[in-house]
Coordinates of C-alpha atoms in Angstrom, one line a residue:
Chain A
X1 CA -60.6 -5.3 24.1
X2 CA -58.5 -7.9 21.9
X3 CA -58.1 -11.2 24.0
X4 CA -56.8 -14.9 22.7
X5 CA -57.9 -18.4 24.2
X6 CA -55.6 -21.8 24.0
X7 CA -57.6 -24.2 24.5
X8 CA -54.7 -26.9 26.8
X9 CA -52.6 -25.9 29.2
X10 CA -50.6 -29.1 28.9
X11 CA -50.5 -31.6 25.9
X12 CA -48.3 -34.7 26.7
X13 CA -47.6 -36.7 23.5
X14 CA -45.4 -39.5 22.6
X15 CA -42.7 -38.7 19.7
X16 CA -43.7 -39.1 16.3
X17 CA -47.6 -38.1 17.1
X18 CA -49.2 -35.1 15.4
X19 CA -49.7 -31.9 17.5
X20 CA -52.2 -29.3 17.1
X21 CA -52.4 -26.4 19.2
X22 CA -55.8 -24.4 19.5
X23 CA -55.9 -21.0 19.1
X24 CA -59.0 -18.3 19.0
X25 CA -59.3 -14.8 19.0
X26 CA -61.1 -11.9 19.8
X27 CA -61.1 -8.7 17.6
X28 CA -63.0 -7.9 14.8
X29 CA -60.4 -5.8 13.0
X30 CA -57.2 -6.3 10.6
X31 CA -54.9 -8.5 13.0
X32 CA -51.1 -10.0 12.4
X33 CA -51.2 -13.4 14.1
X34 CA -48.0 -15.0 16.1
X35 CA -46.9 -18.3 17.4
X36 CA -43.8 -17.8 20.1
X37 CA -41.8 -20.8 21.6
X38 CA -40.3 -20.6 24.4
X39 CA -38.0 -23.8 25.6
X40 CA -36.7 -24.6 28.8
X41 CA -34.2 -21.8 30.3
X42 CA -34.7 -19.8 27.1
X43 CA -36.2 -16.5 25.8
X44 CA -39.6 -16.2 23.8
X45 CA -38.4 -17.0 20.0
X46 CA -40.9 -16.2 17.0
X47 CA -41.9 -19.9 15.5
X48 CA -44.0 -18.4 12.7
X49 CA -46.3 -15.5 11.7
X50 CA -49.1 -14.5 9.7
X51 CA -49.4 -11.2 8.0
X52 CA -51.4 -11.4 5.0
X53 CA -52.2 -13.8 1.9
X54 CA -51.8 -17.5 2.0
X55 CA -53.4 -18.5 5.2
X56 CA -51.4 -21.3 5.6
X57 CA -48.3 -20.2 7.4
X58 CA -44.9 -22.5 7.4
X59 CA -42.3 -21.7 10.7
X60 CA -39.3 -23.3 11.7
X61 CA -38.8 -26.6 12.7
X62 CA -41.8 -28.4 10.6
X63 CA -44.9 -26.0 12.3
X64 CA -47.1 -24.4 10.3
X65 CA -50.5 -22.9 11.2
X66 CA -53.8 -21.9 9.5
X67 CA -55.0 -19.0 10.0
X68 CA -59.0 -19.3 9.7
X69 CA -60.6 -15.9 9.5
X70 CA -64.6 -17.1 10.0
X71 CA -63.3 -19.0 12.9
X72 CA -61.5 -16.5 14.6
X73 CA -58.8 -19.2 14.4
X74 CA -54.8 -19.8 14.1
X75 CA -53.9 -23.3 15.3
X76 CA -50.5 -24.6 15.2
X77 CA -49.9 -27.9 13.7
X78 CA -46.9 -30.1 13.4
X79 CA -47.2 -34.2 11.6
X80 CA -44.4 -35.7 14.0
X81 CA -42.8 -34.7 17.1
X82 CA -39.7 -34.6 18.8
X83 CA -38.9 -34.4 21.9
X84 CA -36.8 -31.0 21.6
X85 CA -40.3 -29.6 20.5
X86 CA -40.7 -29.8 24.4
X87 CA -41.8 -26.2 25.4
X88 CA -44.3 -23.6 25.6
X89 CA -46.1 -22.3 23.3
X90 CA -47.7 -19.1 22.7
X91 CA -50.5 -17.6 21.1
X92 CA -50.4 -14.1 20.0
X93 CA -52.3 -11.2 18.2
X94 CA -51.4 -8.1 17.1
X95 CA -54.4 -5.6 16.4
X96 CA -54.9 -1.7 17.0
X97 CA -54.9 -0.5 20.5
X98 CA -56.1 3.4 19.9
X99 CA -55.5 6.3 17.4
X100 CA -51.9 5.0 15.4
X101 CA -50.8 2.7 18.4
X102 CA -51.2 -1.2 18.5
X103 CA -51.1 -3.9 20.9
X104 CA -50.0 -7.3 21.1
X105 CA -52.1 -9.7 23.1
X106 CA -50.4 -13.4 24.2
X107 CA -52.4 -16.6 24.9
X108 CA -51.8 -18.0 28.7
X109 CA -49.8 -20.4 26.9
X110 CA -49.3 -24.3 26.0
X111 CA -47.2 -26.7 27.9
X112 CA -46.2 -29.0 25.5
X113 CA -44.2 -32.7 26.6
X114 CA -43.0 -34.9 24.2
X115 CA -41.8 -38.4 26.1
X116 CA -39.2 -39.9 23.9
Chain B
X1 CA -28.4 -9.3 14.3
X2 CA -31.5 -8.0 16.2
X3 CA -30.9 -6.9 20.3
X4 CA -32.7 -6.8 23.3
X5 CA -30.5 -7.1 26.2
X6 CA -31.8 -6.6 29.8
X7 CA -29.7 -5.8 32.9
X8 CA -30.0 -8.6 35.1
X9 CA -30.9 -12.1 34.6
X10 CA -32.0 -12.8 38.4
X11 CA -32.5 -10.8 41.4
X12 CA -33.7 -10.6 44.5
X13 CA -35.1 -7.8 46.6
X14 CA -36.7 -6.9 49.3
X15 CA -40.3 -6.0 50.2
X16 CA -40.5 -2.5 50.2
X17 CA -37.1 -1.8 48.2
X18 CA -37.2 0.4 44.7
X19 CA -36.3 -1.5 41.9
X20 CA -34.8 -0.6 38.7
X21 CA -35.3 -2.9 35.9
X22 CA -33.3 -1.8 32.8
X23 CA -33.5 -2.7 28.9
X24 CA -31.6 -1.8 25.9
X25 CA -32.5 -2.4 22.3
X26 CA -30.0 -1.5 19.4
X27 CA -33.0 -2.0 16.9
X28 CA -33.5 2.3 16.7
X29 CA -37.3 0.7 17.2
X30 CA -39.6 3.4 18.4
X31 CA -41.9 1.3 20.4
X32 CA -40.8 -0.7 23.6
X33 CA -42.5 -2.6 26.1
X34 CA -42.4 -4.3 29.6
X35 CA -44.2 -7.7 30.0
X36 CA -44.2 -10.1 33.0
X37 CA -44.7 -14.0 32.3
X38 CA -46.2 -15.9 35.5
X39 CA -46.7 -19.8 35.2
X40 CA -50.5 -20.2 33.7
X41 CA -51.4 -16.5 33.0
X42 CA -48.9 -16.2 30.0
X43 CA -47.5 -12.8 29.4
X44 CA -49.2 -9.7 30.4
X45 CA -48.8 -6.2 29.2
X46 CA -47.3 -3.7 32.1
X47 CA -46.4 -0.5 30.3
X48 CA -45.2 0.3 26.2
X49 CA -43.5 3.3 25.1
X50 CA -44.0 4.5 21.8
X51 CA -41.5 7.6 21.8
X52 CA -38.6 8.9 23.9
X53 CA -40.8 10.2 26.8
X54 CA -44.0 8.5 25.7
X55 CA -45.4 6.2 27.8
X56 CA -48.6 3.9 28.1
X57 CA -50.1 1.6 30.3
X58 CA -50.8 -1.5 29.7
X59 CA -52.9 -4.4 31.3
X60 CA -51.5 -4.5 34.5
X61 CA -49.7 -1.2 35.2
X62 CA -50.4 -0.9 39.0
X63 CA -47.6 -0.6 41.4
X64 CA -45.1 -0.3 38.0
X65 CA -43.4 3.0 36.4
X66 CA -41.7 3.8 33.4
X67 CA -39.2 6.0 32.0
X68 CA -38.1 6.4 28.5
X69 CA -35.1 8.9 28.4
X70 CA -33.4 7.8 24.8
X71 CA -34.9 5.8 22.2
X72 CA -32.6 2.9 23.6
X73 CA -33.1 2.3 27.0
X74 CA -36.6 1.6 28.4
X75 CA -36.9 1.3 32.3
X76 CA -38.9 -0.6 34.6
X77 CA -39.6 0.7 37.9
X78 CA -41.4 -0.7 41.3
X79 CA -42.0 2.1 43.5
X80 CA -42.0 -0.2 46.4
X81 CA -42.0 -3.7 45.7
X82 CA -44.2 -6.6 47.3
X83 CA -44.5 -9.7 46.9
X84 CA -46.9 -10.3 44.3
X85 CA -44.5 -8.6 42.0
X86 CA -42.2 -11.6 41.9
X87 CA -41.9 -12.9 38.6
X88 CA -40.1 -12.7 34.9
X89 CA -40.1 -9.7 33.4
X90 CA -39.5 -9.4 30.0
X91 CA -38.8 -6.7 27.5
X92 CA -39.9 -6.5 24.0
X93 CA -39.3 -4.3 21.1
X94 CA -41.6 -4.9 17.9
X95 CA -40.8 -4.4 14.6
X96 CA -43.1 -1.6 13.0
X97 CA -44.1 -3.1 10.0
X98 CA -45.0 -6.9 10.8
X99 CA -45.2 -6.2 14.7
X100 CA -43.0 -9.2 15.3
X101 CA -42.0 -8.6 18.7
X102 CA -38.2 -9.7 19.6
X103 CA -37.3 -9.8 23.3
X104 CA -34.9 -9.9 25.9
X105 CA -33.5 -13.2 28.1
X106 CA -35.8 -11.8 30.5
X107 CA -35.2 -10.8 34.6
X108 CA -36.1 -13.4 37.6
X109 CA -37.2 -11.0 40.5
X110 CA -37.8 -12.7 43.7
X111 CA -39.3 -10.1 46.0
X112 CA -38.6 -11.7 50.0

């Protein structure tokens, strides 16, 4: 079965530093690759995907993430932070479940605090 | 613009009630499913449906039902709820082609 690892529950950083997120994966199959956001009070929001070609994968707000097939690997990156970048952050993988159906496996997810 | 409404934002219950958690999508998706999202264990899969009257279970289907009557509306049922089964549910509905999974606002159940 499919399963994905984040590596920190909770990252505190001060605005302006540079983030990276962890994120591994098990399956050894064609897989689409997800970050989610989810900020305080709100619903899950897509932040970026990968799907095929470039590995490197731009989202909203400034994230990107690489998507590192001989790793197993799709970490989320941003240069500078802001304090609205205050959420949680998941990991997600989308790979084949059984015969013509697929499934999509979250992270536990990434508390992230920016202190202003 | 892309839909997934769900019926209740909170509720509470009590131990040993049946509870019906509803969701709506005006996608025409196919596939639907029911998550729930507890602090440190991220989302877990309960049940998907991939059809009107299709169903599947997912990681954690115990003490959960389904039903799937239109393409539209995908229900969450606890038979007889407990405690344990407080949490946020959430419903998602995936596009086919990328996967990308858009979901509801979510529903706080408290079970007392």
């Amino acid at each position: 079965a499919q399963s994905v690892s984040q590596h920190n529950h909770h990252v505190i950083l001060s605005e302006a530093a540079s983030l990276e997120l962890g994120c591994n994966y098990s399956y050894g199959g064609t897989v689409n690759l997800f970050w989610y956001v989810q900020y305080p009070g709100q619903h899950l929001q897509l932040l970026l995907k990968y799907f095929s070609g470039d590995p490197l994968v731009k989202g909203i707000k400034g994230f990107e993430a690489e998507f590192i097939k001989s790793k197993f690997s799709f970490n989320l990156r941003k240069p500078s932070v802001q304090w609205s970048d205050t959420a949680e952050y998941f990991c997600a993988v989308n790979a084949r479940r059984g015969a013509g159906s697929y499934q999509l496996t979250f992270g536990k997810g990434t508390k992230l605090s920016v202190i202003p | 613009d892309v839909k997934v409404t769900q019926s209740s934002r909170y509720l509470v219950k009590r131990t040993g009630e049946k509870v019906f958690l509803e969701c709506v999508q005006d996608m025409d998706h196919e596939n639907m499913f029911w998550y729930r999202q507890d602090p440190g264990l991220g989302l877990r899969l309960i049940y998907f449906s991939y059809d009107v009257k299709m169903k599947e279970k997912g990681d954690i289907p115990e003490g959960y039902s389904v039903s799937r009557e239109k393409k539209e509306r995908f229900s969450l049922i606890l038979e007889s709820a407990s405690t344990n089964q407080t949490s946020m549910y959430l419903c998602a509905s995936p596009e086919l082609l990328t996967y990308e999974q858009y979901f509801g606002p979510g529903t706080r159940l408290t079970v007392t």
